[in-house]
mmCIF file of C-alpha atoms and ligand atoms in Angstrom:
data_model
loop_
_atom_site.group_PDB
_atom_site.id
_atom_site.type_symbol
_atom_site.label_atom_id
_atom_site.label_comp_id
_atom_site.label_asym_id
_atom_site.label_seq_id
_atom_site.Cartn_x
_atom_site.Cartn_y
_atom_site.Cartn_z
ATOM 1 C CA MET W 1 6.150 45.892 -4.195
ATOM 2 C CA ALA W 2 9.543 47.700 -4.372
ATOM 3 C CA LEU W 3 12.521 45.271 -4.243
ATOM 4 C CA ASP W 4 15.813 45.772 -2.571
ATOM 5 C CA GLU W 5 18.486 43.380 -3.923
ATOM 6 C CA VAL W 6 20.557 43.695 -0.696
ATOM 7 C CA ILE W 7 17.655 42.359 1.353
ATOM 8 C CA ILE W 8 17.417 39.369 -0.980
ATOM 9 C CA THR W 9 21.199 38.706 -0.400
ATOM 10 C CA GLU W 10 20.878 39.260 3.258
ATOM 11 C CA ALA W 11 17.895 36.899 3.636
ATOM 12 C CA ILE W 12 19.783 34.119 1.760
ATOM 13 C CA ALA W 13 23.001 34.557 3.757
ATOM 14 C CA SER W 14 21.396 34.844 7.177
ATOM 15 C CA GLU W 15 18.981 31.978 6.735
ATOM 16 C CA TYR W 16 21.658 29.756 5.136
ATOM 17 C CA PHE W 17 24.073 30.321 8.014
ATOM 18 C CA ARG W 18 21.363 29.857 10.590
ATOM 19 C CA LYS W 19 20.745 26.407 9.090
ATOM 20 C CA PHE W 20 24.438 25.715 8.895
ATOM 21 C CA LYS W 21 25.040 26.712 12.452
ATOM 22 C CA GLU W 22 22.232 24.390 13.605
ATOM 23 C CA SER W 23 24.173 21.630 11.862
ATOM 24 C CA LEU W 24 27.630 22.025 13.485
ATOM 25 C CA SER W 25 26.770 19.462 16.195
ATOM 26 C CA LEU W 26 24.484 16.775 14.769
ATOM 27 C CA ASP W 27 22.963 13.564 15.925
ATOM 28 C CA VAL W 28 23.422 12.088 12.506
ATOM 29 C CA ALA W 29 25.343 13.277 9.395
ATOM 30 C CA ILE W 30 24.456 11.498 6.168
ATOM 31 C CA VAL W 31 26.860 11.547 3.236
ATOM 32 C CA GLY W 32 25.027 11.075 -0.056
ATOM 33 C CA GLY W 33 21.537 11.898 -1.120
ATOM 34 C CA GLY W 34 20.594 8.746 -3.073
ATOM 35 C CA PRO W 35 17.524 6.627 -2.177
ATOM 36 C CA SER W 36 19.078 5.198 0.979
ATOM 37 C CA GLY W 37 20.353 8.557 2.268
ATOM 38 C CA MET W 38 17.096 10.329 1.520
ATOM 39 C CA THR W 39 15.012 7.629 3.301
ATOM 40 C CA ALA W 40 17.326 7.570 6.320
ATOM 41 C CA ALA W 41 17.191 11.449 6.501
ATOM 42 C CA ARG W 42 13.391 11.440 6.505
ATOM 43 C CA LYS W 43 13.053 8.715 9.090
ATOM 44 C CA LEU W 44 15.602 10.320 11.436
ATOM 45 C CA ALA W 45 14.144 13.740 11.137
ATOM 46 C CA GLN W 46 10.549 12.375 11.669
ATOM 47 C CA ALA W 47 11.866 10.848 14.965
ATOM 48 C CA GLY W 48 13.073 14.316 16.047
ATOM 49 C CA CYS W 49 16.863 13.931 15.404
ATOM 50 C CA ASN W 50 19.105 16.753 14.468
ATOM 51 C CA VAL W 51 20.086 15.262 11.063
ATOM 52 C CA ALA W 52 21.823 16.832 8.002
ATOM 53 C CA LEU W 53 22.514 15.327 4.617
ATOM 54 C CA PHE W 54 25.425 16.389 2.501
ATOM 55 C CA GLU W 55 25.289 15.910 -1.261
ATOM 56 C CA ARG W 56 28.000 16.706 -3.768
ATOM 57 C CA LYS W 57 25.644 17.458 -6.617
ATOM 58 C CA LEU W 58 23.051 20.215 -6.980
ATOM 59 C CA SER W 59 20.250 17.677 -6.894
ATOM 60 C CA LEU W 60 19.453 14.938 -4.489
ATOM 61 C CA GLY W 61 18.555 11.594 -5.911
ATOM 62 C CA GLY W 62 21.884 9.859 -6.865
ATOM 63 C CA GLY W 63 21.191 6.999 -9.238
ATOM 64 C CA MET W 64 17.463 7.054 -8.988
ATOM 65 C CA TRP W 65 16.489 9.707 -11.633
ATOM 66 C CA GLY W 66 17.352 7.642 -14.681
ATOM 67 C CA GLY W 67 15.596 4.359 -13.795
ATOM 68 C CA GLY W 68 17.388 1.734 -15.895
ATOM 69 C CA MET W 69 19.598 3.051 -18.651
ATOM 70 C CA THR W 70 17.718 6.384 -18.673
ATOM 71 C CA TRP W 71 14.342 4.759 -19.130
ATOM 72 C CA ASN W 72 12.994 6.557 -16.107
ATOM 73 C CA MET W 73 10.881 3.968 -14.390
ATOM 74 C CA ILE W 74 12.039 2.101 -11.299
ATOM 75 C CA VAL W 75 10.954 -1.267 -9.774
ATOM 76 C CA VAL W 76 10.536 -2.055 -6.119
ATOM 77 C CA GLN W 77 9.425 -5.296 -4.471
ATOM 78 C CA THR W 78 6.406 -5.647 -2.247
ATOM 79 C CA GLU W 79 8.412 -5.586 1.074
ATOM 80 C CA SER W 80 9.649 -2.118 0.334
ATOM 81 C CA LYS W 81 6.718 -0.405 -1.401
ATOM 82 C CA HIS W 82 5.474 1.149 1.915
ATOM 83 C CA LEU W 83 8.526 3.445 1.763
ATOM 84 C CA LEU W 84 7.282 5.016 -1.517
ATOM 85 C CA GLU W 85 3.658 4.986 -0.502
ATOM 86 C CA GLU W 86 4.535 6.936 2.699
ATOM 87 C CA VAL W 87 5.808 9.789 0.506
ATOM 88 C CA GLY W 88 2.874 9.620 -1.864
ATOM 89 C CA VAL W 89 4.417 7.834 -4.850
ATOM 90 C CA PRO W 90 1.839 6.119 -7.046
ATOM 91 C CA LEU W 91 2.763 2.460 -7.702
ATOM 92 C CA LYS W 92 1.549 -0.049 -10.332
ATOM 93 C CA GLU W 93 1.857 -3.805 -9.804
ATOM 94 C CA TYR W 94 3.327 -4.930 -13.141
ATOM 95 C CA LYS W 95 3.483 -8.601 -12.200
ATOM 96 C CA PRO W 96 2.855 -10.104 -8.756
ATOM 97 C CA GLY W 97 5.422 -8.655 -6.368
ATOM 98 C CA TYR W 98 7.000 -6.275 -8.959
ATOM 99 C CA TRP W 99 5.880 -2.652 -8.428
ATOM 100 C CA VAL W 100 6.722 0.106 -10.896
ATOM 101 C CA ALA W 101 7.020 3.820 -10.174
ATOM 102 C CA ASP W 102 7.981 6.819 -12.130
ATOM 103 C CA ALA W 103 11.596 7.530 -11.314
ATOM 104 C CA VAL W 104 11.277 11.354 -11.336
ATOM 105 C CA THR W 105 8.177 11.260 -9.108
ATOM 106 C CA ALA W 106 9.897 8.832 -6.685
ATOM 107 C CA THR W 107 13.143 10.860 -6.531
ATOM 108 C CA THR W 108 11.454 14.177 -6.008
ATOM 109 C CA ALA W 109 9.000 12.772 -3.448
ATOM 110 C CA LEU W 110 11.742 11.206 -1.402
ATOM 111 C CA ALA W 111 13.840 14.367 -1.439
ATOM 112 C CA SER W 112 10.841 16.623 -0.604
ATOM 113 C CA ALA W 113 9.716 14.325 2.230
ATOM 114 C CA ALA W 114 13.147 14.358 3.766
ATOM 115 C CA CYS W 115 13.222 18.169 3.713
ATOM 116 C CA LEU W 116 9.729 18.635 4.902
ATOM 117 C CA ALA W 117 10.326 16.203 7.831
ATOM 118 C CA GLY W 118 13.137 18.563 9.023
ATOM 119 C CA ALA W 119 16.317 17.046 7.657
ATOM 120 C CA LYS W 120 18.794 19.885 6.841
ATOM 121 C CA VAL W 121 20.015 19.306 3.300
ATOM 122 C CA PHE W 122 23.331 20.797 2.081
ATOM 123 C CA ASN W 123 23.548 20.188 -1.663
ATOM 124 C CA CYS W 124 26.617 21.223 -3.591
ATOM 125 C CA MET W 125 28.728 20.146 -0.610
ATOM 126 C CA SER W 126 31.383 17.439 -0.845
ATOM 127 C CA VAL W 127 32.537 15.273 2.025
ATOM 128 C CA GLU W 128 36.303 15.139 1.862
ATOM 129 C CA ASP W 129 37.043 13.109 4.905
ATOM 130 C CA VAL W 130 35.933 12.147 8.408
ATOM 131 C CA VAL W 131 37.075 13.470 11.779
ATOM 132 C CA LEU W 132 38.694 10.713 13.875
ATOM 133 C CA ARG W 133 39.288 10.756 17.565
ATOM 134 C CA GLU W 134 41.002 8.301 19.942
ATOM 135 C CA SER W 135 40.053 7.880 23.585
ATOM 136 C CA ASN W 136 41.452 5.070 25.827
ATOM 137 C CA GLY W 137 42.859 3.324 22.857
ATOM 138 C CA VAL W 138 39.418 3.304 20.989
ATOM 139 C CA LYS W 139 39.163 5.276 17.752
ATOM 140 C CA ARG W 140 35.831 6.690 16.651
ATOM 141 C CA VAL W 141 34.494 8.758 13.775
ATOM 142 C CA THR W 142 33.120 11.956 15.337
ATOM 143 C CA GLY W 143 32.314 14.200 12.298
ATOM 144 C CA LEU W 144 32.833 15.148 8.777
ATOM 145 C CA VAL W 145 35.212 17.342 6.772
ATOM 146 C CA ILE W 146 33.258 19.166 4.166
ATOM 147 C CA ASN W 147 34.021 21.493 1.291
ATOM 148 C CA SER W 148 32.038 23.359 -1.363
ATOM 149 C CA SER W 149 31.653 21.232 -4.444
ATOM 150 C CA PRO W 150 32.734 24.001 -6.792
ATOM 151 C CA VAL W 151 35.996 24.216 -4.815
ATOM 152 C CA GLU W 152 36.461 20.485 -5.332
ATOM 153 C CA ILE W 153 35.579 20.628 -9.100
ATOM 154 C CA ALA W 154 37.895 23.618 -9.746
ATOM 155 C CA GLY W 155 40.687 22.033 -7.718
ATOM 156 C CA LEU W 156 41.145 25.128 -5.733
ATOM 157 C CA HIS W 157 43.542 25.038 -2.774
ATOM 158 C CA VAL W 158 40.901 25.968 -0.154
ATOM 159 C CA ASP W 159 40.760 24.323 3.126
ATOM 160 C CA PRO W 160 37.543 22.595 4.202
ATOM 161 C CA VAL W 161 35.479 23.065 7.407
ATOM 162 C CA THR W 162 34.288 20.573 9.970
ATOM 163 C CA ILE W 163 31.021 19.492 11.558
ATOM 164 C CA ALA W 164 30.592 17.163 14.522
ATOM 165 C CA SER W 165 28.157 14.222 14.574
ATOM 166 C CA THR W 166 27.326 11.427 16.958
ATOM 167 C CA HIS W 167 26.794 9.054 14.029
ATOM 168 C CA VAL W 168 27.785 9.267 10.309
ATOM 169 C CA ILE W 169 25.992 7.387 7.604
ATOM 170 C CA GLU W 170 28.185 6.490 4.523
ATOM 171 C CA ALA W 171 25.620 6.392 1.775
ATOM 172 C CA THR W 172 27.841 7.421 -1.236
ATOM 173 C CA GLY W 173 26.812 4.413 -3.366
ATOM 174 C CA HIS W 174 29.178 2.240 -5.428
ATOM 175 C CA ALA W 175 32.276 4.341 -4.737
ATOM 176 C CA VAL W 176 32.137 4.124 -0.844
ATOM 177 C CA GLU W 177 34.107 7.224 -1.006
ATOM 178 C CA VAL W 178 34.242 8.450 2.522
ATOM 179 C CA LEU W 179 34.798 5.036 4.112
ATOM 180 C CA LYS W 180 37.677 4.495 1.593
ATOM 181 C CA LYS W 181 39.317 7.633 2.846
ATOM 182 C CA LEU W 182 39.008 6.506 6.439
ATOM 183 C CA VAL W 183 40.678 3.087 5.635
ATOM 184 C CA ARG W 184 43.389 4.551 3.388
ATOM 185 C CA LYS W 185 44.486 7.220 5.733
ATOM 186 C CA ASN W 186 44.405 5.495 9.084
ATOM 187 C CA SER W 187 45.371 2.130 10.420
ATOM 188 C CA VAL W 188 41.826 1.056 11.239
ATOM 189 C CA ARG W 189 39.954 -2.256 10.848
ATOM 190 C CA LEU W 190 36.363 -2.379 9.754
ATOM 191 C CA THR W 191 33.917 -5.194 10.792
ATOM 192 C CA THR W 192 34.334 -6.854 7.387
ATOM 193 C CA ALA W 193 36.023 -10.251 6.931
ATOM 194 C CA SER W 194 39.277 -8.646 5.796
ATOM 195 C CA GLY W 195 39.111 -5.547 7.886
ATOM 196 C CA GLY W 196 39.058 -3.428 4.751
ATOM 197 C CA ILE W 197 36.536 -2.623 1.989
ATOM 198 C CA GLU W 198 35.773 -5.910 0.157
ATOM 199 C CA GLY W 199 34.534 -4.343 -3.089
ATOM 200 C CA GLU W 200 31.303 -5.168 -4.928
ATOM 201 C CA GLN W 201 30.681 -8.154 -7.150
ATOM 202 C CA SER W 202 28.774 -8.366 -10.441
ATOM 203 C CA LEU W 203 25.070 -8.267 -10.782
ATOM 204 C CA TRP W 204 22.679 -10.685 -9.012
ATOM 205 C CA ALA W 205 19.527 -8.847 -8.100
ATOM 206 C CA GLU W 206 17.845 -11.306 -5.695
ATOM 207 C CA VAL W 207 20.864 -11.851 -3.482
ATOM 208 C CA ALA W 208 22.079 -8.284 -3.771
ATOM 209 C CA GLU W 209 18.754 -6.887 -2.585
ATOM 210 C CA ALA W 210 18.675 -9.076 0.559
ATOM 211 C CA HIS W 211 22.317 -8.377 1.245
ATOM 212 C CA THR W 212 21.916 -4.629 0.954
ATOM 213 C CA VAL W 213 19.708 -4.751 4.072
ATOM 214 C CA ASP W 214 21.769 -7.371 5.888
ATOM 215 C CA ASN W 215 24.965 -5.361 5.280
ATOM 216 C CA THR W 216 23.542 -2.080 6.595
ATOM 217 C CA ARG W 217 25.291 -1.631 9.922
ATOM 218 C CA GLU W 218 27.885 0.169 11.863
ATOM 219 C CA VAL W 219 31.172 -0.766 10.236
ATOM 220 C CA PHE W 220 33.512 1.125 12.477
ATOM 221 C CA PRO W 221 32.693 3.061 15.694
ATOM 222 C CA GLY W 222 30.622 6.046 14.690
ATOM 223 C CA ILE W 223 30.196 5.246 10.927
ATOM 224 C CA TRP W 224 27.424 3.135 9.324
ATOM 225 C CA VAL W 225 27.121 1.899 5.729
ATOM 226 C CA ALA W 226 23.824 2.062 3.901
ATOM 227 C CA GLY W 227 22.590 1.477 0.327
ATOM 228 C CA MET W 228 25.031 0.314 -2.401
ATOM 229 C CA ALA W 229 27.936 1.353 -0.107
ATOM 230 C CA ALA W 230 26.947 -1.458 2.292
ATOM 231 C CA ASN W 231 27.232 -4.084 -0.388
ATOM 232 C CA ALA W 232 30.438 -2.640 -1.767
ATOM 233 C CA THR W 233 31.925 -2.633 1.781
ATOM 234 C CA PHE W 234 30.995 -6.180 2.570
ATOM 235 C CA GLY W 235 31.724 -7.635 -0.889
ATOM 236 C CA SER W 236 28.242 -8.392 -2.102
ATOM 237 C CA TYR W 237 26.583 -8.015 -5.506
ATOM 238 C CA ARG W 238 25.103 -5.117 -7.403
ATOM 239 C CA MET W 239 21.426 -5.234 -8.235
ATOM 240 C CA GLY W 240 20.645 -2.985 -11.223
ATOM 241 C CA PRO W 241 17.503 -0.803 -11.333
ATOM 242 C CA ILE W 242 15.505 -2.317 -8.450
ATOM 243 C CA PHE W 243 15.447 0.081 -5.585
ATOM 244 C CA GLY W 244 13.625 -1.640 -2.768
ATOM 245 C CA GLY W 245 16.818 -2.701 -1.030
ATOM 246 C CA MET W 246 18.077 0.901 -1.007
ATOM 247 C CA LEU W 247 14.881 2.183 0.600
ATOM 248 C CA LEU W 248 14.837 -0.652 3.227
ATOM 249 C CA SER W 249 18.534 0.002 3.982
ATOM 250 C CA GLY W 250 17.735 3.618 4.734
ATOM 251 C CA GLU W 251 14.868 2.636 6.931
ATOM 252 C CA LYS W 252 17.038 0.056 8.750
ATOM 253 C CA VAL W 253 20.047 2.399 9.424
ATOM 254 C CA ALA W 254 17.719 5.058 10.790
ATOM 255 C CA ALA W 255 15.912 2.608 13.124
ATOM 256 C CA GLU W 256 19.217 1.125 14.410
ATOM 257 C CA ILE W 257 20.806 4.599 15.003
ATOM 258 C CA LEU W 258 17.674 5.707 16.852
ATOM 259 C CA VAL W 259 18.019 2.736 19.156
ATOM 260 C CA ARG W 260 21.577 3.732 19.896
ATOM 261 C CA LEU W 261 20.761 7.402 20.383
ATOM 262 C CA ARG W 262 18.031 6.509 22.893
ATOM 263 C CA ALA W 263 20.086 3.947 24.808
HETATM 264 O O1 LIG M 301 24.534 6.029 -5.681
HETATM 265 P P1 LIG M 301 23.375 6.560 -4.918
HETATM 266 O O2 LIG M 301 22.078 6.594 -5.565
HETATM 267 O O3 LIG M 301 23.246 5.797 -3.530
HETATM 268 P P2 LIG M 301 22.381 4.667 -2.945
HETATM 269 O O4 LIG M 301 21.425 5.197 -1.971
HETATM 270 O O5 LIG M 301 21.590 4.029 -4.175
HETATM 271 C C1 LIG M 301 22.158 3.311 -5.131
HETATM 272 C C2 LIG M 301 21.238 3.310 -6.315
HETATM 273 O O6 LIG M 301 21.052 4.632 -6.826
HETATM 274 C C3 LIG M 301 21.832 2.497 -7.542
HETATM 275 C C4 LIG M 301 21.843 0.986 -7.275
HETATM 276 C C5 LIG M 301 20.613 0.216 -7.037
HETATM 277 O O7 LIG M 301 19.506 0.499 -7.366
HETATM 278 O O8 LIG M 301 22.854 0.431 -7.279
HETATM 279 O O9 LIG M 301 23.122 2.892 -7.872
HETATM 280 O O10 LIG M 301 23.272 3.618 -2.418
HETATM 281 O O11 LIG M 301 23.683 8.034 -4.372
HETATM 282 C C6 LIG M 301 24.908 8.365 -3.812
HETATM 283 C C7 LIG M 301 24.992 9.925 -3.669
HETATM 284 O O12 LIG M 301 26.190 10.244 -2.991
HETATM 285 C C8 LIG M 301 26.733 11.379 -3.495
HETATM 286 C C9 LIG M 301 26.535 11.186 -5.032
HETATM 287 O O13 LIG M 301 26.578 12.388 -5.709
HETATM 288 C C10 LIG M 301 25.123 10.563 -5.003
HETATM 289 O O14 LIG M 301 24.144 11.501 -5.213
HETATM 290 N N1 LIG M 301 28.148 11.453 -3.097
HETATM 291 C C11 LIG M 301 29.104 10.578 -3.448
HETATM 292 N N2 LIG M 301 30.340 10.907 -2.812
HETATM 293 C C12 LIG M 301 30.033 12.050 -2.052
HETATM 294 C C13 LIG M 301 28.632 12.320 -2.251
HETATM 295 C C14 LIG M 301 30.761 12.839 -1.214
HETATM 296 N N3 LIG M 301 32.077 12.567 -1.037
HETATM 297 N N4 LIG M 301 30.229 13.896 -0.691
HETATM 298 C C15 LIG M 301 28.941 14.184 -0.823
HETATM 299 N N5 LIG M 301 28.119 13.412 -1.637
#
């Protein structure tokens, strides 16, 4: 067939901005495409939500690609293995309760399943900040301030744009980047012991895994923490290359937001 380069450009531009316009007023905006963010995106999209995921890098996956120390295998525990099985990832029981999966298979399957379920993914997009509103003395996060990652990387002085969302999931991992911005810029108190971000502790896999799920919750009106960001926010441990807690955290945050959206 004959090819017209302008039609190629036009197809990309019009379909991209159709997707973007559909994401201007979301039910849920997810910041970060690691295992917790990807799982939450899939579950929310499967439930019919208008959900978008914003990821700074070109690829989704966060810390999952490299397994432990670039040995690209991951481990999950029995309670969480359904979340890999649901997306078709083969698992091998290495010792009772310890399931091993190929990290690249798991990462690509979680990403693909989220997209195919209908989550709108914006890679190469950095979340700079949140939108904060006050009504009757109550402050609430009502959206995200986003910019193109190349603008951020080049340090260009280009203003970001804004999207609105009923709920925001902070799933940026160890850095808790977006919640940190909220706390640093505004006099707000989170639902943590100190009212601020407690910071993560050293490695203790068993406790950290349980806490990742326990700590997954709304931490300030309109913003929820999931994955490693949940433990860093509430001052719990890191866990190393076991990923079950991340998957369960994504499942939990989606389930709790769905209850709220349907109330
Ligand atoms: O860190 P990450 O994989 O998050 P997670 O779901 O999983 C943690 C594990 O990978 C591992 C672990 C246990 O097994 O401790 O670390 O909690 O993925 C976070 C994603 O967020 C992106 C970042 O590029 C990564 O892909 N991200 C971080 N800050 C921003 C962001 C931002 N400001 N805007 C957009 N994306």
